[in-house]
CSV table of C-alpha atoms in Angstrom, one decimal:
chain,number,residue,atom,x,y,z
G,206,MET,CA,0.0,0.0,0.0
G,207,LYS,CA,2.8,2.3,0.9
G,208,THR,CA,4.5,1.5,-2.4
G,209,ILE,CA,1.4,2.3,-4.3
G,210,LEU,CA,0.9,5.6,-2.4
G,211,LEU,CA,4.5,6.6,-3.0
G,212,ALA,CA,4.2,5.8,-6.7
G,213,CYS,CA,1.1,8.0,-6.9
G,214,LEU,CA,2.8,10.9,-5.1
G,215,ILE,CA,5.8,10.7,-7.5
G,216,GLY,CA,3.5,10.6,-10.5
G,217,MET,CA,1.6,13.6,-9.2
G,218,SER,CA,4.8,15.4,-8.6
G,219,LEU,CA,6.1,14.7,-12.1
G,220,GLY,CA,2.8,15.8,-13.5
G,221,VAL,CA,3.1,19.2,-11.7
G,222,VAL,CA,6.6,19.6,-13.0
G,223,ALA,CA,5.5,18.7,-16.5
G,224,VAL,CA,2.6,21.2,-16.3
G,225,SER,CA,5.0,23.9,-15.0
G,226,ALA,CA,7.4,23.2,-17.8
G,227,GLN,CA,4.6,23.6,-20.3
G,228,GLU,CA,3.5,26.9,-18.7
G,229,GLU,CA,7.1,28.2,-18.9
G,230,LYS,CA,7.2,27.2,-22.6
G,231,LYS,CA,3.9,29.0,-23.2
G,232,ASP,CA,5.3,32.1,-21.4
G,233,GLU,CA,8.4,32.0,-23.6
G,234,LYS,CA,6.3,32.1,-26.7
G,235,LYS,CA,4.3,35.1,-25.7
G,236,PRO,CA,5.5,38.1,-27.7
G,237,VAL,CA,6.7,41.2,-25.8
G,238,SER,CA,3.8,43.7,-26.2
G,239,ALA,CA,4.7,47.2,-27.6
G,240,ALA,CA,3.8,50.3,-25.7
G,241,ASP,CA,0.1,51.2,-26.1
G,242,PHE,CA,0.3,54.4,-28.2
G,243,THR,CA,-3.5,54.7,-28.1
G,244,ASP,CA,-3.3,56.0,-24.5
G,245,PRO,CA,-1.2,59.2,-24.0
G,246,ASP,CA,-1.2,58.7,-20.2
G,247,LYS,CA,0.9,55.6,-20.7
G,248,LEU,CA,3.6,57.4,-22.6
G,249,LYS,CA,5.4,59.8,-20.2
G,250,GLU,CA,8.9,58.3,-19.9
G,251,LYS,CA,11.8,60.8,-19.7
G,252,SER,CA,14.0,60.7,-22.7
G,253,PRO,CA,17.8,60.2,-22.7
G,254,GLU,CA,19.8,63.4,-22.7
G,255,SER,CA,20.7,62.6,-26.3
G,256,PHE,CA,19.4,60.0,-28.7
G,257,LYS,CA,18.8,59.4,-32.4
G,258,ALA,CA,15.6,58.3,-34.2
G,259,LYS,CA,15.6,56.7,-37.6
G,260,PHE,CA,12.7,57.4,-39.9
G,261,GLU,CA,11.9,55.1,-42.8
G,262,THR,CA,9.7,56.9,-45.4
G,263,THR,CA,8.4,56.4,-48.9
G,264,LYS,CA,11.2,58.7,-50.1
G,265,GLY,CA,14.0,57.0,-48.2
G,266,ASN,CA,15.5,57.2,-44.7
G,267,PHE,CA,16.6,60.0,-42.5
G,268,THR,CA,17.9,60.3,-38.9
G,269,VAL,CA,17.1,62.9,-36.3
G,270,GLU,CA,19.4,63.6,-33.4
G,271,VAL,CA,17.7,64.9,-30.3
G,272,THR,CA,19.2,67.1,-27.5
G,273,ARG,CA,16.9,67.0,-24.5
G,274,SER,CA,18.3,70.2,-22.9
G,275,LEU,CA,17.1,72.2,-25.9
G,276,ALA,CA,13.4,71.5,-25.2
G,277,PRO,CA,12.8,68.8,-22.5
G,278,GLN,CA,9.0,68.6,-22.8
G,279,GLY,CA,9.2,68.3,-26.5
G,280,ALA,CA,12.1,65.7,-26.4
G,281,ASP,CA,10.2,63.5,-24.0
G,282,ARG,CA,7.0,63.6,-26.1
G,283,PHE,CA,8.9,62.8,-29.3
G,284,TYR,CA,10.8,60.0,-27.6
G,285,ASN,CA,7.6,58.3,-26.3
G,286,LEU,CA,5.9,58.7,-29.7
G,287,VAL,CA,8.8,57.1,-31.5
G,288,ARG,CA,9.5,54.2,-29.2
G,289,SER,CA,5.8,53.3,-28.9
G,290,GLY,CA,5.5,52.8,-32.7
G,291,TYR,CA,3.2,55.7,-33.2
G,292,PHE,CA,4.8,56.8,-36.5
G,293,LYS,CA,3.5,54.1,-38.8
G,294,ASP,CA,1.8,55.0,-42.1
G,295,VAL,CA,1.8,58.7,-41.0
G,296,ALA,CA,1.6,61.3,-43.8
G,297,PHE,CA,3.6,64.4,-44.5
G,298,PHE,CA,0.4,66.2,-45.0
G,299,ARG,CA,1.6,69.8,-45.2
G,300,VAL,CA,4.7,70.3,-47.3
G,301,ILE,CA,5.6,73.8,-48.4
G,302,PRO,CA,8.8,73.8,-50.5
G,303,GLY,CA,11.5,76.2,-49.2
G,304,PHE,CA,9.7,76.4,-45.8
G,305,MET,CA,9.0,73.1,-44.0
G,306,CYS,CA,7.3,69.7,-44.1
G,307,GLN,CA,4.7,68.9,-41.4
G,308,PHE,CA,3.5,65.5,-40.1
G,309,GLY,CA,2.2,63.7,-37.0
G,310,ILE,CA,-1.6,63.3,-37.3
G,311,HIS,CA,-2.2,59.6,-37.0
G,312,GLY,CA,-3.9,57.9,-39.9
G,313,ASP,CA,-6.5,56.2,-37.6
G,314,PRO,CA,-9.1,58.8,-36.5
G,315,LYS,CA,-9.6,57.0,-33.1
G,316,ILE,CA,-5.9,57.3,-32.2
G,317,ALA,CA,-5.8,60.9,-33.5
G,318,ALA,CA,-8.7,61.7,-31.3
G,319,ALA,CA,-7.0,60.2,-28.2
G,320,TRP,CA,-4.1,62.6,-28.7
G,321,ARG,CA,-5.8,65.8,-29.5
G,322,LYS,CA,-6.1,66.9,-25.9
G,323,ALA,CA,-2.8,65.4,-24.8
G,324,GLN,CA,-1.1,68.8,-24.8
G,325,ILE,CA,2.3,69.5,-23.3
G,326,PRO,CA,3.6,72.7,-21.8
G,327,ASP,CA,5.8,75.0,-23.9
G,328,ASP,CA,9.5,74.9,-23.7
G,329,PRO,CA,11.6,78.1,-23.7
G,330,VAL,CA,13.2,78.5,-27.1
G,331,LYS,CA,16.9,77.7,-26.8
G,332,GLY,CA,17.7,76.4,-30.2
G,333,SER,CA,16.9,77.9,-33.6
G,334,ASN,CA,14.6,76.8,-36.5
G,335,THR,CA,17.4,76.6,-39.0
G,336,ARG,CA,17.7,74.1,-41.9
G,337,GLY,CA,17.0,70.5,-40.6
G,338,ALA,CA,15.6,71.5,-37.3
G,339,ILE,CA,12.7,69.5,-36.0
G,340,THR,CA,10.1,71.3,-33.9
G,341,PHE,CA,6.5,70.7,-32.6
G,342,ALA,CA,3.8,72.6,-34.4
G,343,THR,CA,1.4,74.6,-32.1
G,344,GLY,CA,-2.0,76.1,-32.2
G,345,GLY,CA,-1.1,78.7,-29.5
G,346,PRO,CA,0.5,78.6,-26.1
G,347,ASN,CA,0.8,75.1,-24.5
G,348,THR,CA,-0.9,73.2,-27.3
G,349,ARG,CA,1.7,70.9,-28.6
G,350,THR,CA,0.5,67.3,-29.1
G,351,THR,CA,1.9,65.1,-31.9
G,352,GLN,CA,2.3,67.4,-34.9
G,353,LEU,CA,5.9,68.2,-35.9
G,354,PHE,CA,7.7,69.9,-38.7
G,355,ILE,CA,11.2,69.9,-40.2
G,356,SER,CA,12.6,73.1,-41.7
G,357,PHE,CA,13.8,73.0,-45.3
G,358,GLY,CA,15.6,76.3,-44.9
G,359,ASP,CA,16.5,79.0,-42.4
G,360,ASN,CA,13.2,79.6,-40.4
G,361,SER,CA,14.9,81.4,-37.5
G,362,ARG,CA,12.2,84.0,-37.7
G,363,LEU,CA,10.0,81.4,-35.9
G,364,ASP,CA,12.3,81.5,-32.8
G,365,SER,CA,10.6,84.6,-31.4
G,366,THR,CA,7.1,83.1,-31.7
G,367,GLY,CA,7.6,80.2,-29.4
G,368,PHE,CA,8.6,77.4,-31.7
G,369,SER,CA,11.3,75.5,-29.8
G,370,PRO,CA,13.3,72.9,-31.8
G,371,PHE,CA,14.5,69.9,-29.8
G,372,GLY,CA,16.7,68.2,-32.5
G,373,LYS,CA,18.0,68.2,-36.0
G,374,VAL,CA,18.2,65.9,-39.0
G,375,THR,CA,21.8,64.7,-39.1
G,376,GLU,CA,21.6,62.1,-41.9
G,377,GLY,CA,19.4,62.0,-44.9
G,378,MET,CA,18.4,65.7,-45.3
G,379,ASP,CA,18.5,65.1,-49.0
G,380,VAL,CA,15.7,62.6,-48.5
G,381,VAL,CA,13.7,65.2,-46.5
G,382,ASP,CA,14.2,67.7,-49.4
G,383,LYS,CA,12.5,65.2,-51.8
G,384,ILE,CA,9.3,64.8,-49.8
G,385,ASN,CA,6.4,65.6,-52.1
G,386,GLY,CA,5.3,69.2,-51.9
G,387,GLU,CA,3.0,69.3,-54.9
G,388,TYR,CA,-0.1,70.0,-52.8
G,389,GLY,CA,1.4,72.9,-50.9
G,390,GLU,CA,-0.4,74.7,-48.1
G,391,GLY,CA,-3.5,73.0,-46.6
G,392,ALA,CA,-7.1,74.0,-47.1
G,393,PRO,CA,-8.7,76.5,-46.8
G,394,SER,CA,-5.7,78.7,-47.5
G,395,GLY,CA,-4.3,76.3,-50.2
G,396,ARG,CA,-5.2,73.2,-52.1
G,397,GLY,CA,-3.6,70.7,-49.7
G,398,PRO,CA,-5.3,68.5,-47.2
G,399,ASN,CA,-7.7,70.0,-44.6
G,400,GLN,CA,-6.4,69.1,-41.1
G,401,GLY,CA,-9.9,68.8,-39.7
G,402,ARG,CA,-10.8,66.2,-42.2
G,403,ILE,CA,-7.5,64.3,-41.6
G,404,GLN,CA,-8.4,64.2,-37.9
G,405,MET,CA,-12.0,63.0,-38.6
G,406,GLU,CA,-11.4,60.7,-41.6
G,407,GLY,CA,-7.7,59.7,-41.3
G,408,ASN,CA,-5.7,58.1,-44.1
G,409,ALA,CA,-8.8,57.1,-46.0
G,410,TYR,CA,-9.3,60.8,-46.9
G,411,LEU,CA,-5.7,61.4,-47.7
G,412,LYS,CA,-5.1,58.4,-49.9
G,413,LYS,CA,-8.3,59.1,-51.8
G,414,ASP,CA,-7.9,62.8,-52.4
G,415,PHE,CA,-4.1,63.2,-52.2
G,416,PRO,CA,-2.7,60.0,-53.6
G,417,ASN,CA,0.8,61.4,-54.1
G,418,LEU,CA,1.6,62.3,-50.5
G,419,ASP,CA,4.7,60.8,-48.9
G,420,TYR,CA,4.4,58.8,-45.7
G,421,ILE,CA,6.5,57.6,-42.7
G,422,LYS,CA,6.6,53.8,-42.8
G,423,SER,CA,8.2,53.6,-39.3
G,424,ALA,CA,10.4,55.4,-36.8
G,425,THR,CA,12.7,53.7,-34.2
G,426,VAL,CA,15.1,54.9,-31.6
G,427,VAL,CA,18.6,54.0,-32.8
G,428,PRO,CA,20.4,51.8,-30.2
């Protein structure tokens, strides 16, 4: 009887070990989930003092180097957007040759809506909006969210109006120069996309009415 009981206990023990091993294997197969860029409250990590972000676009690749001390609030927001995978199939929707190219409204209206009120405080302007500078667009004081622009030329006149650059394109500025600017200024001032409609209709609107726009395929923090 003791022998039978012992055999049962050993069998149960081995069964538990086998189940545990199976669970461990299951855990190993689980993919590491990316940050949830649909919720701005989850993306508030402080950025490194300096880092690079590589953008893959329909025109080629370019790299931005960020210096946090130039605009800490802007650098932190940009860092979280990039590392979360936010910039995927995101259009350069306002491209004005000789001036700048603007991007950052997400192509999914639900995600765009989640970010519209996720505003960050202004940073004092310490850098300058010269050629290659990357800066958040604003709609007035303390209204920065996800929209950014890269200067094609010397836009230092913007420095006195609160536009605080946090980094600069260090590789691939020739790619940035090639981003399609055929549609020019946005509606209603120009014939380009209407930002309100982008917010409400997303990429479905852009790809139907502005088929030649260039897009960001992905953006990643460079190790």
